[in-house]
Short mmCIF file of C-alpha atoms and ligand atoms in Angstrom, two decimals:
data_model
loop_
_atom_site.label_atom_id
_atom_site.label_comp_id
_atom_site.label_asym_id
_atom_site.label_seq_id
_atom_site.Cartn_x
_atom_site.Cartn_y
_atom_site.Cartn_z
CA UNK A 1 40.09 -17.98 9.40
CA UNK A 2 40.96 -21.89 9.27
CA UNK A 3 39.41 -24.14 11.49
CA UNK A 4 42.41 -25.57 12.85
CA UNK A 5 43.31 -21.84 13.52
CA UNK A 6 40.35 -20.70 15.18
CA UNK A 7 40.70 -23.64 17.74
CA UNK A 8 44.07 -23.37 18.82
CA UNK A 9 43.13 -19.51 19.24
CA UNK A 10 40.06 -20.87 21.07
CA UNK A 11 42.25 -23.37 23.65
CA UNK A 12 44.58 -20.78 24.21
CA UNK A 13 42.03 -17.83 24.90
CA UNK A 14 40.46 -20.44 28.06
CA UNK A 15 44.30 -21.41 28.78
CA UNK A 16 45.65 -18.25 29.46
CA UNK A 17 42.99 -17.08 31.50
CA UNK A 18 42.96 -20.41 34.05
CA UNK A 19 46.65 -19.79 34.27
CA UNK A 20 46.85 -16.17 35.07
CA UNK A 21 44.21 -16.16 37.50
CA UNK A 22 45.75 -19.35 39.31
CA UNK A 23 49.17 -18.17 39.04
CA UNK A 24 47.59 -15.13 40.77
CA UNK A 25 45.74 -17.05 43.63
CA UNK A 26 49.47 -19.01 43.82
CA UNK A 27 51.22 -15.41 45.01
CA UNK A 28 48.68 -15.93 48.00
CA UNK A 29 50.49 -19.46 48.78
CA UNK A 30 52.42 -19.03 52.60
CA UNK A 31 50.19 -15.48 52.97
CA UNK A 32 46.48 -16.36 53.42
CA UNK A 33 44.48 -14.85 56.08
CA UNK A 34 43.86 -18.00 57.93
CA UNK A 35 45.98 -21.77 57.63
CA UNK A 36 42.69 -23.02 55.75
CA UNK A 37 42.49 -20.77 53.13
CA UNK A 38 45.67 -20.76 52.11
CA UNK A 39 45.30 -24.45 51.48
CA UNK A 40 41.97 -23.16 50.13
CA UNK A 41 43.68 -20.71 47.32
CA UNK A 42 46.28 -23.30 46.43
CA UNK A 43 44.22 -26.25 45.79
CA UNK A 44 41.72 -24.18 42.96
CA UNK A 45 45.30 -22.57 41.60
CA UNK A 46 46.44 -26.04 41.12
CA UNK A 47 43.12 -26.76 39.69
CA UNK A 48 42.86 -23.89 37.22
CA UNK A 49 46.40 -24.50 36.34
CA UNK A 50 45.59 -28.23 35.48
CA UNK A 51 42.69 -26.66 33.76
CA UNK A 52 45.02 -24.75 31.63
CA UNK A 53 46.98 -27.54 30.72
CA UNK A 54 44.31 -29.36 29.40
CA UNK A 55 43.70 -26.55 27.00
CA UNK A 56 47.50 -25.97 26.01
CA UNK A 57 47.91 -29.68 25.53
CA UNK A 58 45.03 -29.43 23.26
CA UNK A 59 46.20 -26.46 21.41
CA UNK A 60 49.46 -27.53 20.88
CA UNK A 61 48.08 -30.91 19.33
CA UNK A 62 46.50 -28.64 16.68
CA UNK A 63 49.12 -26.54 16.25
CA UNK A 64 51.08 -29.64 15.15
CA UNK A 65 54.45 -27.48 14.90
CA UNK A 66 56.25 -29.50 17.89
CA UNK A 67 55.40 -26.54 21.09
CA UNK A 68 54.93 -28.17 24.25
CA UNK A 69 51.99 -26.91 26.98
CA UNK A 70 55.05 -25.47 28.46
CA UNK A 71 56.49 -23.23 25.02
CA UNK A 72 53.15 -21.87 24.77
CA UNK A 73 52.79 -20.87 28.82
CA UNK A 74 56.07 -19.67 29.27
CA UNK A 75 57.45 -18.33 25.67
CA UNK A 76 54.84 -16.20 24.15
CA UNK A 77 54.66 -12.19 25.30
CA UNK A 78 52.06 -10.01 26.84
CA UNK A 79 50.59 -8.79 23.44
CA UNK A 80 50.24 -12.70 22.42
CA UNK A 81 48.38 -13.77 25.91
CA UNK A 82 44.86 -13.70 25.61
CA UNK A 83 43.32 -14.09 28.82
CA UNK A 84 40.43 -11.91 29.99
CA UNK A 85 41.88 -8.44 31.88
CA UNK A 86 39.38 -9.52 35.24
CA UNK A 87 41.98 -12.83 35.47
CA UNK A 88 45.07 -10.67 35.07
CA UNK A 89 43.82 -7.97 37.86
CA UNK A 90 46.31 -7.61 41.63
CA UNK A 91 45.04 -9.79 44.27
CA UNK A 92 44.38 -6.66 46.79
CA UNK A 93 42.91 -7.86 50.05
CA UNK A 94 41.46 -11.06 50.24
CA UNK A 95 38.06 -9.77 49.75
CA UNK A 96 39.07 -8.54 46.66
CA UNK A 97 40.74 -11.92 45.50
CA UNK A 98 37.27 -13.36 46.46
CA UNK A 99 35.46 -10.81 44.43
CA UNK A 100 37.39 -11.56 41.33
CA UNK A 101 37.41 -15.38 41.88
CA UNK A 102 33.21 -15.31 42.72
CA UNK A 103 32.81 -13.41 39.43
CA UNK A 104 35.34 -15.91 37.25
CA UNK A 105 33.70 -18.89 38.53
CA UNK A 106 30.86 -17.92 37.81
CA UNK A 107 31.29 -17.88 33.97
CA UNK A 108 33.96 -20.68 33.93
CA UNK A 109 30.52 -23.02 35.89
CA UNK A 110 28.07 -21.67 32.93
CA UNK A 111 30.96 -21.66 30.06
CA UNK A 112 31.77 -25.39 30.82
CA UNK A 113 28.54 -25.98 31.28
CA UNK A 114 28.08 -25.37 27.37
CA UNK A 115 31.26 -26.61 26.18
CA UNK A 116 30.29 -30.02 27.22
CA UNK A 117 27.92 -29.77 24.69
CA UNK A 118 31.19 -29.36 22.35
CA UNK A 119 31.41 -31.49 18.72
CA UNK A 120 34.80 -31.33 19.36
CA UNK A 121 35.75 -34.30 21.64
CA UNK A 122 38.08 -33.15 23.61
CA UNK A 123 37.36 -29.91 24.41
CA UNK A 124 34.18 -31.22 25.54
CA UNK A 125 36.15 -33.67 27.47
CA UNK A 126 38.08 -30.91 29.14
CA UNK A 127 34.45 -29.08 29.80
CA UNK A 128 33.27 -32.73 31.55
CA UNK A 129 36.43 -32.78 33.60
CA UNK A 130 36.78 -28.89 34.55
CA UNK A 131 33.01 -28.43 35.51
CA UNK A 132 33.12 -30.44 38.74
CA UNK A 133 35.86 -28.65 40.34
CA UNK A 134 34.74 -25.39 39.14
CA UNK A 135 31.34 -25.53 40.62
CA UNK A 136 33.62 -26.26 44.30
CA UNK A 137 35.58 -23.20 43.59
CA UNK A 138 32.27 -21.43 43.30
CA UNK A 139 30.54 -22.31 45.93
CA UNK A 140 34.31 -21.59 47.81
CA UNK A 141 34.01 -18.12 46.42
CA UNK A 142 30.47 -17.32 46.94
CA UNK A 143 30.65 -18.38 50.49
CA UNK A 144 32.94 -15.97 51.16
CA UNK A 145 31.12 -13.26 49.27
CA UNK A 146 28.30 -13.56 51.02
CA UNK A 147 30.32 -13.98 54.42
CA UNK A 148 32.21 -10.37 53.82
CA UNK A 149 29.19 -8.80 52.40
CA UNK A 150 26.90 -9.66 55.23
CA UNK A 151 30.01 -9.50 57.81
CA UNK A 152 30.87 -6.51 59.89
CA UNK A 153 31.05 -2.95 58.24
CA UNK A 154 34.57 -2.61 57.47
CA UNK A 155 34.31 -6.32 55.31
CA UNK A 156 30.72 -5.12 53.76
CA UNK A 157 32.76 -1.68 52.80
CA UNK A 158 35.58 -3.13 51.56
CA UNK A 159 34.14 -6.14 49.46
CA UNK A 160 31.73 -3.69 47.86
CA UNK A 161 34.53 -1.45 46.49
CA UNK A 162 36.38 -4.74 45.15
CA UNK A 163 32.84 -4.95 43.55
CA UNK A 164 32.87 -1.79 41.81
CA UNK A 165 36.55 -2.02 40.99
CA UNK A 166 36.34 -5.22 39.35
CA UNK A 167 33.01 -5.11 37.45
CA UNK A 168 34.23 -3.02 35.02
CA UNK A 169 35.95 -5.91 33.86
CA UNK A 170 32.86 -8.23 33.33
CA UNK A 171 31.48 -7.65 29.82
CA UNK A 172 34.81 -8.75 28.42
CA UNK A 173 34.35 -12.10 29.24
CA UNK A 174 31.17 -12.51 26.99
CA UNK A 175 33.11 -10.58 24.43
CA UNK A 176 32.75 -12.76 21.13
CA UNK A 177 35.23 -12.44 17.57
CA UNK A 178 35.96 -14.15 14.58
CA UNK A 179 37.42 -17.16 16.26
CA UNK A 180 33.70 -17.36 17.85
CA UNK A 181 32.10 -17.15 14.78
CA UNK A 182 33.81 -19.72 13.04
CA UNK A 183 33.83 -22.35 15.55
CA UNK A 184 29.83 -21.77 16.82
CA UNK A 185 29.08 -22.32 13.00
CA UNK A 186 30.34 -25.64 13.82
CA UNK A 187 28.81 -26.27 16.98
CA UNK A 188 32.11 -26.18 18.50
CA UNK A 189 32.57 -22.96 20.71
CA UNK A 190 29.95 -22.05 23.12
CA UNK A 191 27.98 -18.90 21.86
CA UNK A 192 28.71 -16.49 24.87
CA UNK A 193 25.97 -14.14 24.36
CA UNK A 194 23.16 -17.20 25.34
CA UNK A 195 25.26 -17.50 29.17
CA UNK A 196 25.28 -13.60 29.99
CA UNK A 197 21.50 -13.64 31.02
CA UNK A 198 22.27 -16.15 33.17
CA UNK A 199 25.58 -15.22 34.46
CA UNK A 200 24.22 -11.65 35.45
CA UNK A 201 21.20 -13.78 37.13
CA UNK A 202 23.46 -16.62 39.46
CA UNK A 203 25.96 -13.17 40.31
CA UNK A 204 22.55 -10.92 41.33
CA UNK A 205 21.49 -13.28 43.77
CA UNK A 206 24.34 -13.80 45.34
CA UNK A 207 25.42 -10.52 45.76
CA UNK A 208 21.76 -9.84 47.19
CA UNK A 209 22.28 -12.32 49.73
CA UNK A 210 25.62 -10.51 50.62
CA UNK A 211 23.72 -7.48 51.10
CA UNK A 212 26.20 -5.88 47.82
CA UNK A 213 24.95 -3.26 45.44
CA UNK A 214 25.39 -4.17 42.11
CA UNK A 215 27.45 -1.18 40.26
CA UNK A 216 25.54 1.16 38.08
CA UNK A 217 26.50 1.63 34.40
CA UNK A 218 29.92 1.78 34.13
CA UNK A 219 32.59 2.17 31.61
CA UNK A 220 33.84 -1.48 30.63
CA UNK A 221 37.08 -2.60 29.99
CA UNK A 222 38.35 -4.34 26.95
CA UNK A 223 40.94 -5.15 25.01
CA UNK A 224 42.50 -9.03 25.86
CA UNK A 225 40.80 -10.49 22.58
CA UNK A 226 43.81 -8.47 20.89
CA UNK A 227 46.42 -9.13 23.38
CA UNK A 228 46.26 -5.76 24.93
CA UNK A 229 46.09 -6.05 28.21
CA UNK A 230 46.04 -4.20 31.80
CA UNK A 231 49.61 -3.06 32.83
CA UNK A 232 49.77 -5.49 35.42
CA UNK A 233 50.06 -8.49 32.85
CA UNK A 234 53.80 -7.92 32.44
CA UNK A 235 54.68 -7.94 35.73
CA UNK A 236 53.13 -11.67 36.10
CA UNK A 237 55.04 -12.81 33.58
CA UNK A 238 57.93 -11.04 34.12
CA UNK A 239 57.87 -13.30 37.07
CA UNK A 240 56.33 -16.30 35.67
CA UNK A 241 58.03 -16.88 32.83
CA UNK A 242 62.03 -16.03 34.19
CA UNK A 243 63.36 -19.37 35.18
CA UNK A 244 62.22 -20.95 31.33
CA UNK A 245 63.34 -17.79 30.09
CA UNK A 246 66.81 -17.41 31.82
CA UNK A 247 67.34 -21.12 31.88
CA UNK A 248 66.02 -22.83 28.48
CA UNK A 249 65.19 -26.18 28.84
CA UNK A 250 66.00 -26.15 32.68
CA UNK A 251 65.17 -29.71 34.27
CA UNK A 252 65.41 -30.44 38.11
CA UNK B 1 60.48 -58.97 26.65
CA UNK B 2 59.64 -62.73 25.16
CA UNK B 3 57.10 -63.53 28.04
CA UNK B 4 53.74 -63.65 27.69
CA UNK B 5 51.65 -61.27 29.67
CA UNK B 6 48.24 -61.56 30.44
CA UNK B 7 46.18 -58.71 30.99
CA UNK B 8 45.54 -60.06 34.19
CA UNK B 9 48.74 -60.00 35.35
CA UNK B 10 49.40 -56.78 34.77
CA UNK B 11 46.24 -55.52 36.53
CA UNK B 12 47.81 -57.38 39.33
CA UNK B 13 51.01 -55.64 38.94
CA UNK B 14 49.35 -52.81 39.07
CA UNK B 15 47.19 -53.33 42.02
CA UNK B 16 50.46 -53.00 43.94
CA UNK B 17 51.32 -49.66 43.21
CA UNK B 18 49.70 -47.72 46.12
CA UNK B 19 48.64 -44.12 45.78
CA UNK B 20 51.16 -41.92 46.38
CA UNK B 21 49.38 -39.41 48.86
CA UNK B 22 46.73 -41.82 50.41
CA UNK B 23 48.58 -45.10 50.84
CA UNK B 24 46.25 -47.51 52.21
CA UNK B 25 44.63 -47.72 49.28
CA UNK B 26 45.95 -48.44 45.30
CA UNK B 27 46.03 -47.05 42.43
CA UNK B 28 43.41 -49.30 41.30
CA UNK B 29 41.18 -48.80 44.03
CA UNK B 30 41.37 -45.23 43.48
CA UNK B 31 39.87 -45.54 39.90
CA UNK B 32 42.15 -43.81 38.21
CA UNK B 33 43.56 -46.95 35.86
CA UNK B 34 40.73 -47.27 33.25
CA UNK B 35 42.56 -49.80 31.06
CA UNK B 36 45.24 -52.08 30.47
CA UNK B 37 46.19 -53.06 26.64
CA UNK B 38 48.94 -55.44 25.55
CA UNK B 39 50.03 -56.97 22.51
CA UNK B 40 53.21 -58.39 21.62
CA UNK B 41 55.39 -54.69 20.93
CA UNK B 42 54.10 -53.15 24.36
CA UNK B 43 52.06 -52.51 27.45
CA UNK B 44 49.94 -49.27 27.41
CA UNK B 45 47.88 -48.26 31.09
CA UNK B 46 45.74 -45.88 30.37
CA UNK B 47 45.20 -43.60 33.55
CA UNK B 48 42.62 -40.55 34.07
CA UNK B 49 43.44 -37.63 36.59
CA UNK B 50 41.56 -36.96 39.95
CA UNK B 51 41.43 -33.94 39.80
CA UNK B 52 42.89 -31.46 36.80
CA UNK B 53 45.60 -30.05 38.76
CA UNK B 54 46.59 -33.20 41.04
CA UNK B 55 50.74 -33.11 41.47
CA UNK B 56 49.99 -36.63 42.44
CA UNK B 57 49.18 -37.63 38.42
CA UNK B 58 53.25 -37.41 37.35
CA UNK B 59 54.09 -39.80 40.42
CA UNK B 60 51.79 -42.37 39.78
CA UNK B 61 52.77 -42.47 35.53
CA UNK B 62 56.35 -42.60 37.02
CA UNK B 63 55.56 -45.31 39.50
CA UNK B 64 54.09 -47.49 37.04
CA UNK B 65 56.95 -47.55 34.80
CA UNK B 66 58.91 -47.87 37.64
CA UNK B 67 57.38 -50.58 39.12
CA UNK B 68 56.36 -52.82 35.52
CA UNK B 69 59.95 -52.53 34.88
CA UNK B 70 60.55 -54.03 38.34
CA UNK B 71 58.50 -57.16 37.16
CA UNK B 72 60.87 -56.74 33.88
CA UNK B 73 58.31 -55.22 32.02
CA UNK B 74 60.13 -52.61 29.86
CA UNK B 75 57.95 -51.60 26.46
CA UNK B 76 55.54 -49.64 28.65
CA UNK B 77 53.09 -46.44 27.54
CA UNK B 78 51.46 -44.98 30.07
CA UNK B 79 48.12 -42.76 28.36
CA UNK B 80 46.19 -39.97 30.27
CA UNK B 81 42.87 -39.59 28.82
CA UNK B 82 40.29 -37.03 30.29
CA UNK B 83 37.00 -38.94 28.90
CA UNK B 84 35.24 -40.13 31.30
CA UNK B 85 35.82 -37.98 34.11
CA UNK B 86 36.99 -39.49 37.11
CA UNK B 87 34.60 -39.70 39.89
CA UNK B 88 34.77 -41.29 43.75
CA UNK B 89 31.70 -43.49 42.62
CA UNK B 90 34.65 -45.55 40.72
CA UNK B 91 36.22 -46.19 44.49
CA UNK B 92 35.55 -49.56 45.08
CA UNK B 93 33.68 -50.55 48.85
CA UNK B 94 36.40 -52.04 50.09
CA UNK B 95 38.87 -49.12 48.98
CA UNK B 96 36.55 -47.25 50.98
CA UNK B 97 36.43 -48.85 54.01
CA UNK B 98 40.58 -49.22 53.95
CA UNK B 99 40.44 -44.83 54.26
CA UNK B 100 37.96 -45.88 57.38
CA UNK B 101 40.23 -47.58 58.78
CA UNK B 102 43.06 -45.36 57.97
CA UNK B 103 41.32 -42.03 59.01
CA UNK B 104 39.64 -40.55 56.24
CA UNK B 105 36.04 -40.55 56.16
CA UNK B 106 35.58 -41.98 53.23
CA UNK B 107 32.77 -40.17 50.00
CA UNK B 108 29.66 -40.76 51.23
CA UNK B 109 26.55 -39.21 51.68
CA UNK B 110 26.20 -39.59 55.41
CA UNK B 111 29.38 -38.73 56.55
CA UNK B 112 31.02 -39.85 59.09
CA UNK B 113 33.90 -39.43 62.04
CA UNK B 114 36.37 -42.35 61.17
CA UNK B 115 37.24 -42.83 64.71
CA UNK B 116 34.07 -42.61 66.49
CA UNK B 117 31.72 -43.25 63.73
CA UNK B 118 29.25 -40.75 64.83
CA UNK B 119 27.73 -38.38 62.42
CA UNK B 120 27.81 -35.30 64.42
CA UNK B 121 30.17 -33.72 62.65
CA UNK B 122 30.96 -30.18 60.40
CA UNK B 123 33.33 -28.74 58.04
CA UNK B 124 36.26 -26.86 59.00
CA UNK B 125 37.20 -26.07 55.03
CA UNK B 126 36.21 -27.19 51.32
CA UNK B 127 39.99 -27.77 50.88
CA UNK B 128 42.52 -30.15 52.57
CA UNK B 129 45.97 -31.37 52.39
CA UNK B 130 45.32 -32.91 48.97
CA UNK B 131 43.18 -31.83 45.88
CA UNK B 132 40.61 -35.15 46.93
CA UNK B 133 40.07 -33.56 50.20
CA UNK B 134 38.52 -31.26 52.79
CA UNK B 135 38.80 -30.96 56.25
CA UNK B 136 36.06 -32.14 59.02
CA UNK B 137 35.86 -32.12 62.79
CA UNK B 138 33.58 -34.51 64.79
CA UNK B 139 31.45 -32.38 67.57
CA UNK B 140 31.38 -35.30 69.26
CA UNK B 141 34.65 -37.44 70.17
CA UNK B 142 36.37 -33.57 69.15
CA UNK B 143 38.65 -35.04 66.70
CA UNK B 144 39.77 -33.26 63.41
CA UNK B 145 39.99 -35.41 60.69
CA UNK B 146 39.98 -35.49 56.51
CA UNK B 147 36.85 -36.32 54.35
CA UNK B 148 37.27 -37.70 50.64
CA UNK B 149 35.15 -35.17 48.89
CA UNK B 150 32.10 -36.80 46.79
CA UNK B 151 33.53 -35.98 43.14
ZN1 ZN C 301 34.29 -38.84 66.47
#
């Protein structure tokens, strides 16, 4: 694979998944729990989605063919998305939501955390900016992790099968390919496999101090890395993408 | 355009344009115009975002056209670079005592309630009615009022 490949494959991989989740934690916008959190959710969607942009900017610069941040968000399919399947997953309760977000953060804090380190300017530019506001979403979704872990029964109940529902879908994000190898030869991708010891670590202790088991063994997902994906993917963009879709080139 | 333009004037030009969402203070004291080049062809600003996702970011590119064609400026290129990150240690002092005076508490360690000054005071939420800002309440004078994050 070509460089210039490997790193638009590489933008686009850390695009889609800031975009699904925060289009996700956008469907909460007018239906959070309290008047806070709903600002709460909207503010890190707008974040991740800026995040995202960043990255499709980026991506479409080495692409060179003339697509926009917006052709590649709202005019590729399902099977070309590559975003991890935890991003992609149904908001549920709020817990849940939470759950997913807590776990996300948590690599997106330690992933940035490397890309800084980045030859490549600007995605280490990206890393610089993104790192700040993902280490407020964290400690936004570990608060509440601990909060509905050590809460009341039902919440401790509840969060803990969000837990074992969504764990399944953790080993993906550490999931490495060709695109990987190519750039870390380079010094330009972050090799995943030297944040998963420490991921597991900063996600152990909190979910100690929410008084959550972490699951046993389990059967883990996979599949994104190819573009296929969970069958609620469609759906999202179904949704997301219908106005560009319907209305090409649509300005208001 | 056959006038010649300092960089200094255009900084000033600039320094008019408040921010959009907070506007006691400009877009200068906000930090988020890192440079100013001109030559003879054109103007170029060259802004950095608050935050990644701030809706704010399109208004103020469009208000500085706006406004720098106002002062019949009209070769102007606004650039958004990412490197170095923004951060509230770029607000200047005086920026920061204008959201004092205006009712947000403004990034500090210490913080403090903008009406009362007393620093008895706790979070309501992380978040707030803009990306820069989260939500306080002073236990003393029992007013509610927005903090400028530390960033
Ligand atoms: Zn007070």
């Amino acid at each position: 694979m070509e460089m210039k490949e490997a790193i638009f494959n590489y933008c686009l991989r850390y695009a889609d998944s800031s975009l699904i989740i925060g289009h996700r934690l956008s469907e909460w916008c007018g239906h959070g729990p309290i008047l806070e959190e709903d600002i709460a959710m909207t503010n890190v969607a707008l974040d991740l989605v800026g995040q995202s942009r960043s990255f499709y900017q980026y991506a479409a610069k080495v692409e060179g063919k003339d697509r926009t941040e917006d052709d590649l968000a709202y005019l590729r399919d399902e099977r070309e998305y590559r975003n991890t399947l935890l991003t992609e997953q149904p908001n549920g309760d709020f817990g849940q939501t939470m759950m997913r977000q807590f776990l996300f953060d948590s690599f997106q804090v330690l992933f940035f955390e490397k890309l800084k380190e980045s030859k490549d300017e600007d995605m280490s530019a990206i890393a610089f900016k993104s790192i700040k506001e993902s280490k407020y979403h964290l400690r936004h979704s570990s608060q509440w992790v601990i909060r509905l872990g050590d809460g009341t029964e039902e919440s401790h109940q509840r969060i803990q099968n969000s837990l074992e529902d969504l764990w399944r879908f953790s080993d993906e994000l550490f999931e490495m390919n060709e695109i990987d190898e190519v750039l870390i030869k380079d010094g330009i991708a972050v090799d995943l496999s030297t944040i998963k010891d420490h991921w597991m670590q900063n996600v152990v202790d909190v979910l100690a101090e929410a008084t959550l088991n972490v699951p046993e063994d389990t059967f883990m997902a996979t599949g994104s890395r190819e573009g296929k994906h969970s069958e609620h993917l469609g759906y999202l963009l179904a949704e997301m993408q219908v106005l560009p879709r319907t209305y090409p080139g649509a300005k208001w | 355009m056959v006038t010649f333009l300092s960089k200094d004037q255009i900084w000033n030009y600039l320094s008019e344009i408040p921010d959009p969402e907070i506007p006691a203070i400009n877009i200068i004291e906000l930090g988020v115009v890192r440079d100013v080049k001109v030559d003879d062809a054109q103007v170029e600003v060259i802004i950095t975002p608050t935050y990644s996702g701030c809706p704010a970011m399109k208004m103020i590119e469009d208000n500085i056209y706006l406004h720098l064609k106002s002062k019949n400026i009209d070769n102007v290129k606004v650039t958004t670079i990412l490197s170095p990150a923004w951060t509230t240690d770029w607000i200047t002092e005086e920026a920061k005592e204008k959201l004092n005076k205006y009712g947000i508490a403004p990034p500090q360690k210490e913080i403090a309630c903008p009406q009362c000054a007393s620093q008895n005071v706790e979070c309501i939420s992380q978040f707030g009615s803009t990306p820069c800002k989260a939500q306080y309440r002073c236990k003393d004078c029992r007013e509610p009022f927005d903090y400028f994050k530390c960033h």
